[in-house]
PDB file of C-alpha atoms and ligand atoms in Angstrom:
ATOM      1  CA  MET A   1       1.107   0.402 -42.141  1.00 40.00           C
ATOM      2  CA  GLN A   2      -1.874  -0.049 -44.425  1.00 43.00           C
ATOM      3  CA  ALA A   3       0.186   0.572 -47.591  1.00 41.00           C
ATOM      4  CA  ALA A   4       2.879  -1.888 -46.488  1.00 44.00           C
ATOM      5  CA  THR A   5       0.195  -4.448 -45.667  1.00 46.00           C
ATOM      6  CA  MET A   6      -1.235  -4.178 -49.142  1.00 49.00           C
ATOM      7  CA  SER A   7       2.134  -4.712 -50.821  1.00 69.00           C
ATOM      8  CA  ILE A   8       3.470  -7.620 -48.734  1.00 88.00           C
ATOM      9  CA  ILE A   9       0.307  -9.626 -48.126  1.00 92.00           C
ATOM     10  CA  SER A  10      -1.201 -10.835 -51.390  1.00 95.00           C
ATOM     11  CA  ASP A  11      -4.928 -10.727 -52.077  1.00 94.00           C
ATOM     12  CA  LYS A  12      -4.956 -14.496 -52.062  1.00 96.00           C
ATOM     13  CA  LEU A  13      -3.409 -14.636 -48.601  1.00 96.00           C
ATOM     14  CA  ARG A  14      -5.748 -11.917 -47.334  1.00 94.00           C
ATOM     15  CA  THR A  15      -8.679 -14.063 -48.454  1.00 94.00           C
ATOM     16  CA  ARG A  16      -7.225 -17.236 -46.980  1.00 96.00           C
ATOM     17  CA  PHE A  17      -6.577 -15.451 -43.684  1.00 96.00           C
ATOM     18  CA  ALA A  18     -10.087 -14.015 -43.673  1.00 93.00           C
ATOM     19  CA  LEU A  19     -11.794 -17.360 -44.276  1.00 94.00           C
ATOM     20  CA  ALA A  20      -9.566 -19.815 -42.417  1.00 96.00           C
ATOM     21  CA  THR A  21     -11.068 -21.645 -39.471  1.00 96.00           C
ATOM     22  CA  ASN A  22      -8.136 -23.926 -38.653  1.00 97.00           C
ATOM     23  CA  VAL A  23      -4.693 -22.325 -38.480  1.00 98.00           C
ATOM     24  CA  LEU A  24      -1.339 -23.771 -37.485  1.00 98.00           C
ATOM     25  CA  VAL A  25       1.735 -21.680 -36.676  1.00 98.00           C
ATOM     26  CA  LEU A  26       5.191 -23.238 -36.364  1.00 98.00           C
ATOM     27  CA  THR A  27       7.867 -20.992 -34.882  1.00 98.00           C
ATOM     28  CA  GLY A  28      11.613 -21.203 -34.470  1.00 98.00           C
ATOM     29  CA  ALA A  29      14.365 -19.115 -32.952  1.00 96.00           C
ATOM     30  CA  GLY A  30      13.828 -16.276 -35.449  1.00 97.00           C
ATOM     31  CA  VAL A  31      10.515 -15.318 -33.839  1.00 98.00           C
ATOM     32  CA  SER A  32      12.455 -14.446 -30.682  1.00 98.00           C
ATOM     33  CA  ALA A  33      15.389 -12.772 -32.448  1.00 96.00           C
ATOM     34  CA  GLU A  34      13.861  -9.313 -32.101  1.00 97.00           C
ATOM     35  CA  SER A  35      13.523  -9.942 -28.352  1.00 97.00           C
ATOM     36  CA  GLY A  36      17.290 -10.436 -28.189  1.00 94.00           C
ATOM     37  CA  VAL A  37      17.448 -14.258 -28.201  1.00 92.00           C
ATOM     38  CA  PRO A  38      20.347 -15.452 -30.359  1.00 86.00           C
ATOM     39  CA  THR A  39      19.344 -17.794 -33.182  1.00 86.00           C
ATOM     40  CA  PHE A  40      21.231 -21.022 -33.829  1.00 84.00           C
ATOM     41  CA  ARG A  41      21.823 -20.521 -37.554  1.00 78.00           C
ATOM     42  CA  GLY A  42      20.920 -18.056 -40.254  1.00 50.00           C
ATOM     43  CA  GLY A  43      23.083 -15.159 -39.112  1.00 48.00           C
ATOM     44  CA  GLY A  44      22.614 -15.578 -35.357  1.00 45.00           C
ATOM     45  CA  ASN A  45      25.359 -16.044 -32.822  1.00 47.00           C
ATOM     46  CA  THR A  46      26.149 -19.705 -32.668  1.00 55.00           C
ATOM     47  CA  ALA A  47      26.385 -20.518 -29.007  1.00 62.00           C
ATOM     48  CA  VAL A  48      29.704 -21.680 -27.646  1.00 72.00           C
ATOM     49  CA  TRP A  49      30.157 -22.285 -23.941  1.00 74.00           C
ATOM     50  CA  LYS A  50      33.694 -22.607 -22.526  1.00 81.00           C
ATOM     51  CA  GLY A  51      34.929 -23.578 -25.961  1.00 81.00           C
ATOM     52  CA  MET A  52      32.316 -26.281 -26.403  1.00 85.00           C
ATOM     53  CA  PRO A  53      29.915 -25.943 -29.328  1.00 84.00           C
ATOM     54  CA  PHE A  54      26.190 -25.941 -28.601  1.00 81.00           C
ATOM     55  CA  SER A  55      25.865 -29.489 -29.925  1.00 84.00           C
ATOM     56  CA  VAL A  56      28.279 -30.753 -27.256  1.00 88.00           C
ATOM     57  CA  ILE A  57      27.271 -28.794 -24.160  1.00 87.00           C
ATOM     58  CA  SER A  58      23.562 -29.256 -24.986  1.00 88.00           C
ATOM     59  CA  SER A  59      23.793 -32.986 -25.548  1.00 92.00           C
ATOM     60  CA  ALA A  60      22.443 -36.104 -23.913  1.00 93.00           C
ATOM     61  CA  GLY A  61      26.028 -37.333 -23.480  1.00 94.00           C
ATOM     62  CA  MET A  62      26.944 -34.224 -21.505  1.00 93.00           C
ATOM     63  CA  VAL A  63      24.088 -34.842 -19.039  1.00 94.00           C
ATOM     64  CA  GLU A  64      25.592 -38.264 -18.381  1.00 94.00           C
ATOM     65  CA  ARG A  65      29.179 -37.011 -18.193  1.00 94.00           C
ATOM     66  CA  ASP A  66      28.868 -33.708 -16.358  1.00 93.00           C
ATOM     67  CA  LEU A  67      25.412 -32.637 -15.175  1.00 93.00           C
ATOM     68  CA  PRO A  68      26.724 -29.710 -13.044  1.00 92.00           C
ATOM     69  CA  GLU A  69      28.398 -28.266 -16.158  1.00 91.00           C
ATOM     70  CA  VAL A  70      25.118 -28.583 -18.084  1.00 92.00           C
ATOM     71  CA  TRP A  71      23.389 -26.722 -15.270  1.00 92.00           C
ATOM     72  CA  GLU A  72      26.037 -23.994 -15.290  1.00 90.00           C
ATOM     73  CA  TRP A  73      25.355 -23.497 -19.007  1.00 89.00           C
ATOM     74  CA  PHE A  74      21.585 -23.550 -18.595  1.00 91.00           C
ATOM     75  CA  ASN A  75      21.765 -21.188 -15.612  1.00 90.00           C
ATOM     76  CA  TYR A  76      23.657 -18.786 -17.840  1.00 88.00           C
ATOM     77  CA  ARG A  77      20.990 -19.130 -20.550  1.00 89.00           C
ATOM     78  CA  ARG A  78      18.183 -18.728 -18.008  1.00 91.00           C
ATOM     79  CA  GLY A  79      19.885 -15.570 -16.768  1.00 89.00           C
ATOM     80  CA  VAL A  80      20.058 -14.154 -20.308  1.00 89.00           C
ATOM     81  CA  LEU A  81      16.436 -15.038 -21.092  1.00 93.00           C
ATOM     82  CA  ALA A  82      14.942 -13.930 -17.768  1.00 92.00           C
ATOM     83  CA  SER A  83      15.033 -10.244 -18.628  1.00 93.00           C
ATOM     84  CA  LEU A  84      13.860 -10.570 -22.250  1.00 97.00           C
ATOM     85  CA  LYS A  85      10.359  -9.585 -23.288  1.00 98.00           C
ATOM     86  CA  PRO A  86       8.035 -10.829 -26.040  1.00 98.00           C
ATOM     87  CA  ASN A  87       8.171  -8.796 -29.242  1.00 98.00           C
ATOM     88  CA  PRO A  88       5.376  -7.768 -31.648  1.00 98.00           C
ATOM     89  CA  ALA A  89       5.602 -11.151 -33.426  1.00 98.00           C
ATOM     90  CA  HIS A  90       4.836 -13.077 -30.210  1.00 98.00           C
ATOM     91  CA  GLU A  91       2.064 -10.597 -29.440  1.00 98.00           C
ATOM     92  CA  ALA A  92       0.491 -10.915 -32.902  1.00 97.00           C
ATOM     93  CA  ILE A  93       0.514 -14.723 -32.670  1.00 98.00           C
ATOM     94  CA  ALA A  94      -1.041 -14.556 -29.191  1.00 98.00           C
ATOM     95  CA  ARG A  95      -3.897 -12.457 -30.600  1.00 96.00           C
ATOM     96  CA  TRP A  96      -4.506 -14.984 -33.375  1.00 96.00           C
ATOM     97  CA  GLN A  97      -5.526 -17.714 -30.917  1.00 96.00           C
ATOM     98  CA  ASP A  98      -8.836 -15.925 -30.389  1.00 94.00           C
ATOM     99  CA  SER A  99      -9.289 -15.037 -34.053  1.00 93.00           C
ATOM    100  CA  PHE A 100      -9.858 -18.514 -35.464  1.00 95.00           C
ATOM    101  CA  ASP A 101     -12.162 -21.351 -34.479  1.00 95.00           C
ATOM    102  CA  ASP A 102      -9.162 -23.668 -34.229  1.00 97.00           C
ATOM    103  CA  PHE A 103      -5.687 -22.355 -33.671  1.00 98.00           C
ATOM    104  CA  THR A 104      -2.548 -24.284 -32.767  1.00 98.00           C
ATOM    105  CA  LEU A 105       0.861 -22.857 -31.962  1.00 98.00           C
ATOM    106  CA  VAL A 106       3.820 -25.211 -32.190  1.00 98.00           C
ATOM    107  CA  THR A 107       7.234 -23.923 -31.231  1.00 98.00           C
ATOM    108  CA  GLN A 108      10.751 -25.241 -31.296  1.00 98.00           C
ATOM    109  CA  ASN A 109      11.747 -22.543 -28.827  1.00 98.00           C
ATOM    110  CA  ILE A 110      12.396 -23.213 -25.169  1.00 97.00           C
ATOM    111  CA  ASP A 111      12.364 -19.560 -24.090  1.00 97.00           C
ATOM    112  CA  GLY A 112       8.712 -19.307 -22.968  1.00 98.00           C
ATOM    113  CA  LEU A 113       8.221 -15.979 -24.745  1.00 98.00           C
ATOM    114  CA  HIS A 114       5.042 -17.122 -26.511  1.00 98.00           C
ATOM    115  CA  GLN A 115       3.470 -17.848 -23.119  1.00 98.00           C
ATOM    116  CA  SER A 116       4.733 -14.512 -21.769  1.00 97.00           C
ATOM    117  CA  ALA A 117       2.889 -12.857 -24.668  1.00 98.00           C
ATOM    118  CA  GLY A 118      -0.313 -14.670 -23.655  1.00 98.00           C
ATOM    119  CA  SER A 119      -0.325 -17.740 -25.914  1.00 98.00           C
ATOM    120  CA  ARG A 120      -2.099 -20.711 -24.348  1.00 98.00           C
ATOM    121  CA  ASP A 121      -1.675 -24.457 -24.903  1.00 97.00           C
ATOM    122  CA  VAL A 122       1.581 -24.034 -26.808  1.00 98.00           C
ATOM    123  CA  ILE A 123       3.004 -27.298 -28.130  1.00 98.00           C
ATOM    124  CA  GLU A 124       6.656 -27.100 -27.111  1.00 98.00           C
ATOM    125  CA  LEU A 125       8.463 -29.582 -29.322  1.00 98.00           C
ATOM    126  CA  HIS A 126      11.833 -29.002 -27.662  1.00 97.00           C
ATOM    127  CA  GLY A 127      10.694 -28.479 -24.063  1.00 97.00           C
ATOM    128  CA  SER A 128      11.097 -25.446 -21.832  1.00 97.00           C
ATOM    129  CA  ILE A 129      14.102 -23.905 -20.141  1.00 96.00           C
ATOM    130  CA  TRP A 130      11.789 -22.925 -17.284  1.00 96.00           C
ATOM    131  CA  ARG A 131      10.996 -26.556 -16.386  1.00 96.00           C
ATOM    132  CA  THR A 132      13.067 -29.304 -14.777  1.00 96.00           C
ATOM    133  CA  ARG A 133      12.732 -33.054 -15.071  1.00 96.00           C
ATOM    134  CA  CYS A 134      13.944 -35.552 -12.481  1.00 96.00           C
ATOM    135  CA  LEU A 135      16.332 -38.179 -13.803  1.00 95.00           C
ATOM    136  CA  ASP A 136      15.139 -40.547 -11.082  1.00 96.00           C
ATOM    137  CA  CYS A 137      11.355 -40.146 -10.692  1.00 97.00           C
ATOM    138  CA  ASP A 138      10.616 -38.222 -13.941  1.00 95.00           C
ATOM    139  CA  ALA A 139       8.686 -35.478 -12.044  1.00 96.00           C
ATOM    140  CA  ARG A 140       8.502 -32.146 -13.822  1.00 95.00           C
ATOM    141  CA  HIS A 141       8.580 -28.821 -12.032  1.00 93.00           C
ATOM    142  CA  ASN A 142       8.168 -25.247 -13.199  1.00 91.00           C
ATOM    143  CA  VAL A 143      11.139 -23.377 -11.858  1.00 87.00           C
ATOM    144  CA  ARG A 144      11.011 -19.976 -13.491  1.00 83.00           C
ATOM    145  CA  GLU A 145      11.593 -18.075 -10.268  1.00 74.00           C
ATOM    146  CA  LEU A 146      14.289 -20.355  -8.856  1.00 74.00           C
ATOM    147  CA  LYS A 147      18.015 -19.877  -9.258  1.00 72.00           C
ATOM    148  CA  PHE A 148      20.296 -22.904  -9.126  1.00 67.00           C
ATOM    149  CA  ASP A 149      23.754 -21.679  -8.315  1.00 70.00           C
ATOM    150  CA  ASN A 150      25.328 -24.820  -6.882  1.00 70.00           C
ATOM    151  CA  GLY A 151      25.607 -27.444  -9.558  1.00 73.00           C
ATOM    152  CA  ALA A 152      22.775 -29.888 -10.238  1.00 80.00           C
ATOM    153  CA  PRO A 153      19.696 -29.230  -8.081  1.00 88.00           C
ATOM    154  CA  ALA A 154      17.827 -31.992  -6.227  1.00 91.00           C
ATOM    155  CA  CYS A 155      14.293 -33.102  -7.046  1.00 93.00           C
ATOM    156  CA  PHE A 156      11.648 -31.527  -4.801  1.00 91.00           C
ATOM    157  CA  ASP A 157       9.781 -34.858  -4.712  1.00 94.00           C
ATOM    158  CA  CYS A 158      12.395 -37.607  -4.396  1.00 96.00           C
ATOM    159  CA  GLY A 159      15.719 -35.824  -3.914  1.00 94.00           C
ATOM    160  CA  GLY A 160      17.051 -37.255  -7.202  1.00 95.00           C
ATOM    161  CA  HIS A 161      18.982 -35.343  -9.841  1.00 93.00           C
ATOM    162  CA  LEU A 162      17.144 -32.701 -11.840  1.00 94.00           C
ATOM    163  CA  ARG A 163      17.980 -31.808 -15.424  1.00 95.00           C
ATOM    164  CA  PRO A 164      16.572 -29.080 -17.668  1.00 95.00           C
ATOM    165  CA  ASP A 165      13.351 -30.331 -19.342  1.00 97.00           C
ATOM    166  CA  VAL A 166      14.569 -29.538 -22.829  1.00 97.00           C
ATOM    167  CA  VAL A 167      15.357 -31.759 -25.779  1.00 97.00           C
ATOM    168  CA  LEU A 168      19.113 -32.113 -26.109  1.00 95.00           C
ATOM    169  CA  PHE A 169      21.132 -33.328 -29.061  1.00 90.00           C
ATOM    170  CA  GLY A 170      20.763 -37.068 -29.342  1.00 88.00           C
ATOM    171  CA  GLU A 171      17.362 -37.147 -27.621  1.00 94.00           C
ATOM    172  CA  MET A 172      13.797 -37.894 -28.649  1.00 93.00           C
ATOM    173  CA  LEU A 173      11.021 -35.305 -28.591  1.00 96.00           C
ATOM    174  CA  PRO A 174       8.619 -35.331 -25.629  1.00 93.00           C
ATOM    175  CA  THR A 175       6.037 -38.091 -25.968  1.00 92.00           C
ATOM    176  CA  GLY A 176       2.991 -37.021 -27.941  1.00 96.00           C
ATOM    177  CA  ALA A 177       4.058 -33.442 -28.733  1.00 97.00           C
ATOM    178  CA  PHE A 178       4.980 -33.984 -32.370  1.00 98.00           C
ATOM    179  CA  GLU A 179       2.127 -36.437 -32.872  1.00 98.00           C
ATOM    180  CA  ARG A 180      -0.434 -33.822 -31.700  1.00 98.00           C
ATOM    181  CA  ALA A 181       1.142 -31.196 -33.963  1.00 98.00           C
ATOM    182  CA  ALA A 182       1.167 -33.582 -36.925  1.00 98.00           C
ATOM    183  CA  VAL A 183      -2.558 -34.281 -36.549  1.00 98.00           C
ATOM    184  CA  VAL A 184      -3.271 -30.536 -36.745  1.00 98.00           C
ATOM    185  CA  ALA A 185      -0.872 -30.146 -39.680  1.00 98.00           C
ATOM    186  CA  GLY A 186      -2.924 -32.733 -41.532  1.00 98.00           C
ATOM    187  CA  ILE A 187      -6.201 -30.825 -41.151  1.00 98.00           C
ATOM    188  CA  CYS A 188      -5.275 -27.114 -41.008  1.00 98.00           C
ATOM    189  CA  GLU A 189      -6.196 -24.774 -43.854  1.00 98.00           C
ATOM    190  CA  LEU A 190      -3.479 -22.198 -43.288  1.00 98.00           C
ATOM    191  CA  CYS A 191       0.020 -22.873 -41.957  1.00 98.00           C
ATOM    192  CA  PHE A 192       2.520 -20.164 -41.029  1.00 98.00           C
ATOM    193  CA  VAL A 193       6.175 -21.087 -40.671  1.00 98.00           C
ATOM    194  CA  VAL A 194       7.883 -18.303 -38.773  1.00 98.00           C
ATOM    195  CA  GLY A 195      11.577 -17.791 -38.040  1.00 98.00           C
ATOM    196  CA  THR A 196      12.884 -21.288 -38.503  1.00 97.00           C
ATOM    197  CA  SER A 197      15.696 -22.473 -40.735  1.00 95.00           C
ATOM    198  CA  ALA A 198      13.556 -25.582 -41.259  1.00 94.00           C
ATOM    199  CA  VAL A 199      16.479 -27.969 -41.137  1.00 93.00           C
ATOM    200  CA  VAL A 200      15.722 -29.747 -37.867  1.00 93.00           C
ATOM    201  CA  TYR A 201      13.347 -32.682 -38.129  1.00 95.00           C
ATOM    202  CA  PRO A 202      10.739 -33.741 -37.258  1.00 96.00           C
ATOM    203  CA  ALA A 203       9.629 -30.102 -36.651  1.00 97.00           C
ATOM    204  CA  ALA A 204      10.401 -29.164 -40.264  1.00 97.00           C
ATOM    205  CA  SER A 205       8.116 -31.909 -41.522  1.00 98.00           C
ATOM    206  CA  LEU A 206       5.007 -30.181 -40.117  1.00 98.00           C
ATOM    207  CA  PRO A 207       4.699 -27.667 -42.990  1.00 98.00           C
ATOM    208  CA  GLU A 208       5.399 -30.524 -45.396  1.00 98.00           C
ATOM    209  CA  ILE A 209       2.520 -32.513 -43.894  1.00 98.00           C
ATOM    210  CA  ALA A 210       0.280 -29.426 -44.038  1.00 98.00           C
ATOM    211  CA  ARG A 211       1.156 -28.714 -47.676  1.00 98.00           C
ATOM    212  CA  ALA A 212       0.645 -32.333 -48.710  1.00 98.00           C
ATOM    213  CA  ALA A 213      -2.799 -32.253 -47.086  1.00 98.00           C
ATOM    214  CA  GLY A 214      -3.759 -29.134 -49.031  1.00 98.00           C
ATOM    215  CA  ALA A 215      -3.066 -26.304 -46.581  1.00 98.00           C
ATOM    216  CA  TYR A 216      -1.868 -22.906 -47.768  1.00 98.00           C
ATOM    217  CA  VAL A 217       1.660 -22.585 -46.375  1.00 98.00           C
ATOM    218  CA  VAL A 218       3.254 -19.203 -45.680  1.00 98.00           C
ATOM    219  CA  GLU A 219       6.838 -18.651 -44.594  1.00 98.00           C
ATOM    220  CA  VAL A 220       7.922 -15.546 -42.678  1.00 98.00           C
ATOM    221  CA  ASN A 221      11.696 -15.172 -42.621  1.00 97.00           C
ATOM    222  CA  PRO A 222      14.294 -12.616 -43.782  1.00 96.00           C
ATOM    223  CA  GLU A 223      16.172 -15.499 -45.481  1.00 96.00           C
ATOM    224  CA  LEU A 224      15.139 -18.275 -47.810  1.00 97.00           C
ATOM    225  CA  THR A 225      15.161 -21.773 -46.313  1.00 97.00           C
ATOM    226  CA  PRO A 226      15.012 -25.317 -47.690  1.00 97.00           C
ATOM    227  CA  LEU A 227      11.253 -25.035 -47.164  1.00 97.00           C
ATOM    228  CA  SER A 228      10.756 -21.877 -49.220  1.00 98.00           C
ATOM    229  CA  ASP A 229      10.142 -23.677 -52.510  1.00 97.00           C
ATOM    230  CA  LEU A 230       7.378 -25.743 -50.979  1.00 97.00           C
ATOM    231  CA  CYS A 231       5.573 -22.682 -49.574  1.00 98.00           C
ATOM    232  CA  ASP A 232       2.673 -20.999 -51.343  1.00 98.00           C
ATOM    233  CA  GLU A 233       4.024 -17.633 -50.224  1.00 97.00           C
ATOM    234  CA  VAL A 234       7.247 -16.397 -48.705  1.00 97.00           C
ATOM    235  CA  LEU A 235       6.986 -13.138 -46.778  1.00 97.00           C
ATOM    236  CA  THR A 236      10.555 -11.915 -46.681  1.00 97.00           C
ATOM    237  CA  GLY A 237      11.316  -9.885 -43.594  1.00 97.00           C
ATOM    238  CA  LYS A 238      11.301  -9.816 -39.823  1.00 98.00           C
ATOM    239  CA  ALA A 239       8.475 -11.561 -38.003  1.00 98.00           C
ATOM    240  CA  GLY A 240       8.050  -8.618 -35.636  1.00 98.00           C
ATOM    241  CA  GLU A 241       7.376  -6.338 -38.589  1.00 97.00           C
ATOM    242  CA  ILE A 242       5.331  -8.674 -40.803  1.00 97.00           C
ATOM    243  CA  LEU A 243       2.986 -10.492 -38.410  1.00 97.00           C
ATOM    244  CA  PRO A 244       1.456  -7.349 -36.850  1.00 95.00           C
ATOM    245  CA  MET A 245       0.388  -6.332 -40.383  1.00 94.00           C
ATOM    246  CA  PHE A 246      -2.248  -9.069 -40.268  1.00 93.00           C
ATOM    247  CA  GLN A 247      -3.902  -7.210 -37.430  1.00 84.00           C
ATOM    248  CA  THR A 248      -5.513  -4.830 -39.876  1.00 74.00           C
ATOM    249  CA  LEU A 249      -7.087  -7.686 -41.869  1.00 75.00           C
ATOM    250  CA  GLY A 250     -10.550  -8.948 -41.082  1.00 68.00           C
ATOM    251  CA  HIS A 251     -11.253 -12.634 -40.560  1.00 68.00           C
ATOM    252  CA  LYS A 252     -14.341 -14.787 -40.537  1.00 65.00           C
ATOM    253  CA  LYS A 253     -14.593 -15.231 -36.761  1.00 70.00           C
ATOM    254  CA  ALA A 254     -14.390 -11.483 -36.121  1.00 63.00           C
ATOM    255  CA  GLN A 255     -17.030 -10.958 -38.799  1.00 63.00           C
ATOM    256  CA  LYS A 256     -19.252 -13.621 -37.202  1.00 63.00           C
ATOM    257  CA  ALA A 257     -18.882 -11.943 -33.800  1.00 60.00           C
ATOM    258  CA  GLN A 258     -19.776  -8.623 -35.401  1.00 60.00           C
ATOM    259  CA  ASP A 259     -22.832 -10.173 -37.119  1.00 63.00           C
ATOM    260  CA  ASN A 260     -24.024 -11.681 -33.830  1.00 62.00           C
ATOM    261  CA  PHE A 261     -23.640  -8.328 -32.166  1.00 57.00           C
ATOM    262  CA  GLU A 262     -25.732  -6.477 -34.718  1.00 55.00           C
TER     263      GLU A 262
HETATM  264  P1  OAD B   1      17.744 -21.423 -36.513  1.00 59.09           P
HETATM  265  O1  OAD B   1      18.755 -20.602 -35.808  1.00 59.09           O
HETATM  266  O2  OAD B   1      18.220 -22.650 -37.195  1.00 59.09           O
HETATM  267  O3  OAD B   1      17.015 -20.528 -37.595  1.00 59.09           O
HETATM  268  C1  OAD B   1      16.532 -19.264 -37.259  1.00 59.09           C
HETATM  269  C2  OAD B   1      15.816 -18.737 -38.463  1.00 59.09           C
HETATM  270  O4  OAD B   1      15.222 -17.505 -38.093  1.00 59.09           O
HETATM  271  C3  OAD B   1      16.728 -18.443 -39.673  1.00 59.09           C
HETATM  272  O5  OAD B   1      16.139 -19.003 -40.836  1.00 59.09           O
HETATM  273  C4  OAD B   1      16.752 -16.926 -39.753  1.00 59.09           C
HETATM  274  O6  OAD B   1      16.836 -16.453 -41.113  1.00 59.09           O
HETATM  275  C5  OAD B   1      15.409 -16.579 -39.161  1.00 59.09           C
HETATM  276  N1  OAD B   1      15.311 -15.242 -38.568  1.00 59.09           N
HETATM  277  C6  OAD B   1      16.282 -14.472 -38.017  1.00 59.09           C
HETATM  278  N2  OAD B   1      15.773 -13.320 -37.570  1.00 59.09           N
HETATM  279  C7  OAD B   1      14.446 -13.345 -37.828  1.00 59.09           C
HETATM  280  C8  OAD B   1      13.355 -12.454 -37.607  1.00 59.09           C
HETATM  281  N3  OAD B   1      13.530 -11.261 -36.991  1.00 59.09           N
HETATM  282  N4  OAD B   1      12.117 -12.817 -38.016  1.00 59.09           N
HETATM  283  C9  OAD B   1      11.920 -14.006 -38.642  1.00 59.09           C
HETATM  284  N5  OAD B   1      12.898 -14.899 -38.865  1.00 59.09           N
HETATM  285  C10 OAD B   1      14.146 -14.582 -38.471  1.00 59.09           C
HETATM  286  O7  OAD B   1      16.611 -21.763 -35.444  1.00 59.09           O
HETATM  287  P2  OAD B   1      15.534 -22.927 -35.496  1.00 59.09           P
HETATM  288  O8  OAD B   1      15.048 -23.153 -36.867  1.00 59.09           O
HETATM  289  O9  OAD B   1      14.559 -22.609 -34.436  1.00 59.09           O
HETATM  290  O10 OAD B   1      16.922 -27.451 -31.300  1.00 59.09           O
HETATM  291  O11 OAD B   1      16.398 -24.163 -35.033  1.00 59.09           O
HETATM  292  C11 OAD B   1      15.743 -25.378 -34.867  1.00 59.09           C
HETATM  293  C12 OAD B   1      16.374 -26.128 -33.738  1.00 59.09           C
HETATM  294  O12 OAD B   1      17.769 -26.234 -33.980  1.00 59.09           O
HETATM  295  C13 OAD B   1      16.295 -25.463 -32.389  1.00 59.09           C
HETATM  296  O13 OAD B   1      15.046 -25.628 -31.745  1.00 59.09           O
HETATM  297  C14 OAD B   1      17.384 -26.140 -31.653  1.00 59.09           C
HETATM  298  C15 OAD B   1      18.470 -26.223 -32.702  1.00 59.09           C
HETATM  299  O14 OAD B   1      19.211 -27.357 -32.662  1.00 59.09           O
HETATM  300  C16 OAD B   1      17.240 -27.935 -30.086  1.00 59.09           C
HETATM  301  O15 OAD B   1      17.898 -27.319 -29.292  1.00 59.09           O
HETATM  302  C17 OAD B   1      16.686 -29.285 -29.836  1.00 59.09           C
END
């Protein structure tokens, strides 16, 4: 592990990682690929449900036209995700939150695997498959343990129609989520972009904001993306293999804790 760490992680990045106090991580579907979650692009299985492409079945229009069908599709996805576990990439990122004075995790994923790995205060740009939102009273409920087998479930508060609390094609991001992430992007020193094809905006603009504000931007992905040229470093490979390598590196906060101890 040590030899691989030396070759993949440059001296410059080792230093940046060691000294950074404010770190931002943006993740996409690729961070969950090694847990068994299909990606949307970049070699993953493009989801098709009953002949409908993902962009149709997971669309705002479909919620209006056929909410029970949307629920059938999301129940299927919830069933697939329920048994999946976080992988070493999620676990490494969860450890980082206690390694830096300021750490922010922003994800485009709706699978909840970062939280399962122990990450706190995750900014979920595209919502969560484990939450519902009421179309009538807007109440949100965590429903991880519940199974909805009979079409669209009713709101626990007002009896209205519940929908999955995820961002569908043709919809806006949840209020404030991107704005909070953009503020951090503008002040972070180190920005990791992990497992995203970086083609869906506004999420993909976060590393651009970080770079423009002077952050050191590092991409972790087996493939190049439209963002690669903008990055200071591209670590080519699987997140679950690359991110745990940082575990062996020291960082300022750990050193400070050690100094206080001595
Ligand atoms: P994509 O499927 O577009 O991209 C996944 C990326 O992960 C690709 O660049 C792959 O090369 C990379 N990848 C695959 N395996 C990996 C691994 N083991 N380690 C690291 N990287 C790996 O997924 P996203 O970029 O997340 O939005 O897609 C963005 C959004 O597009 C999604 O959130 C979704 C979709 O439309 C909504 O549903 C609103």
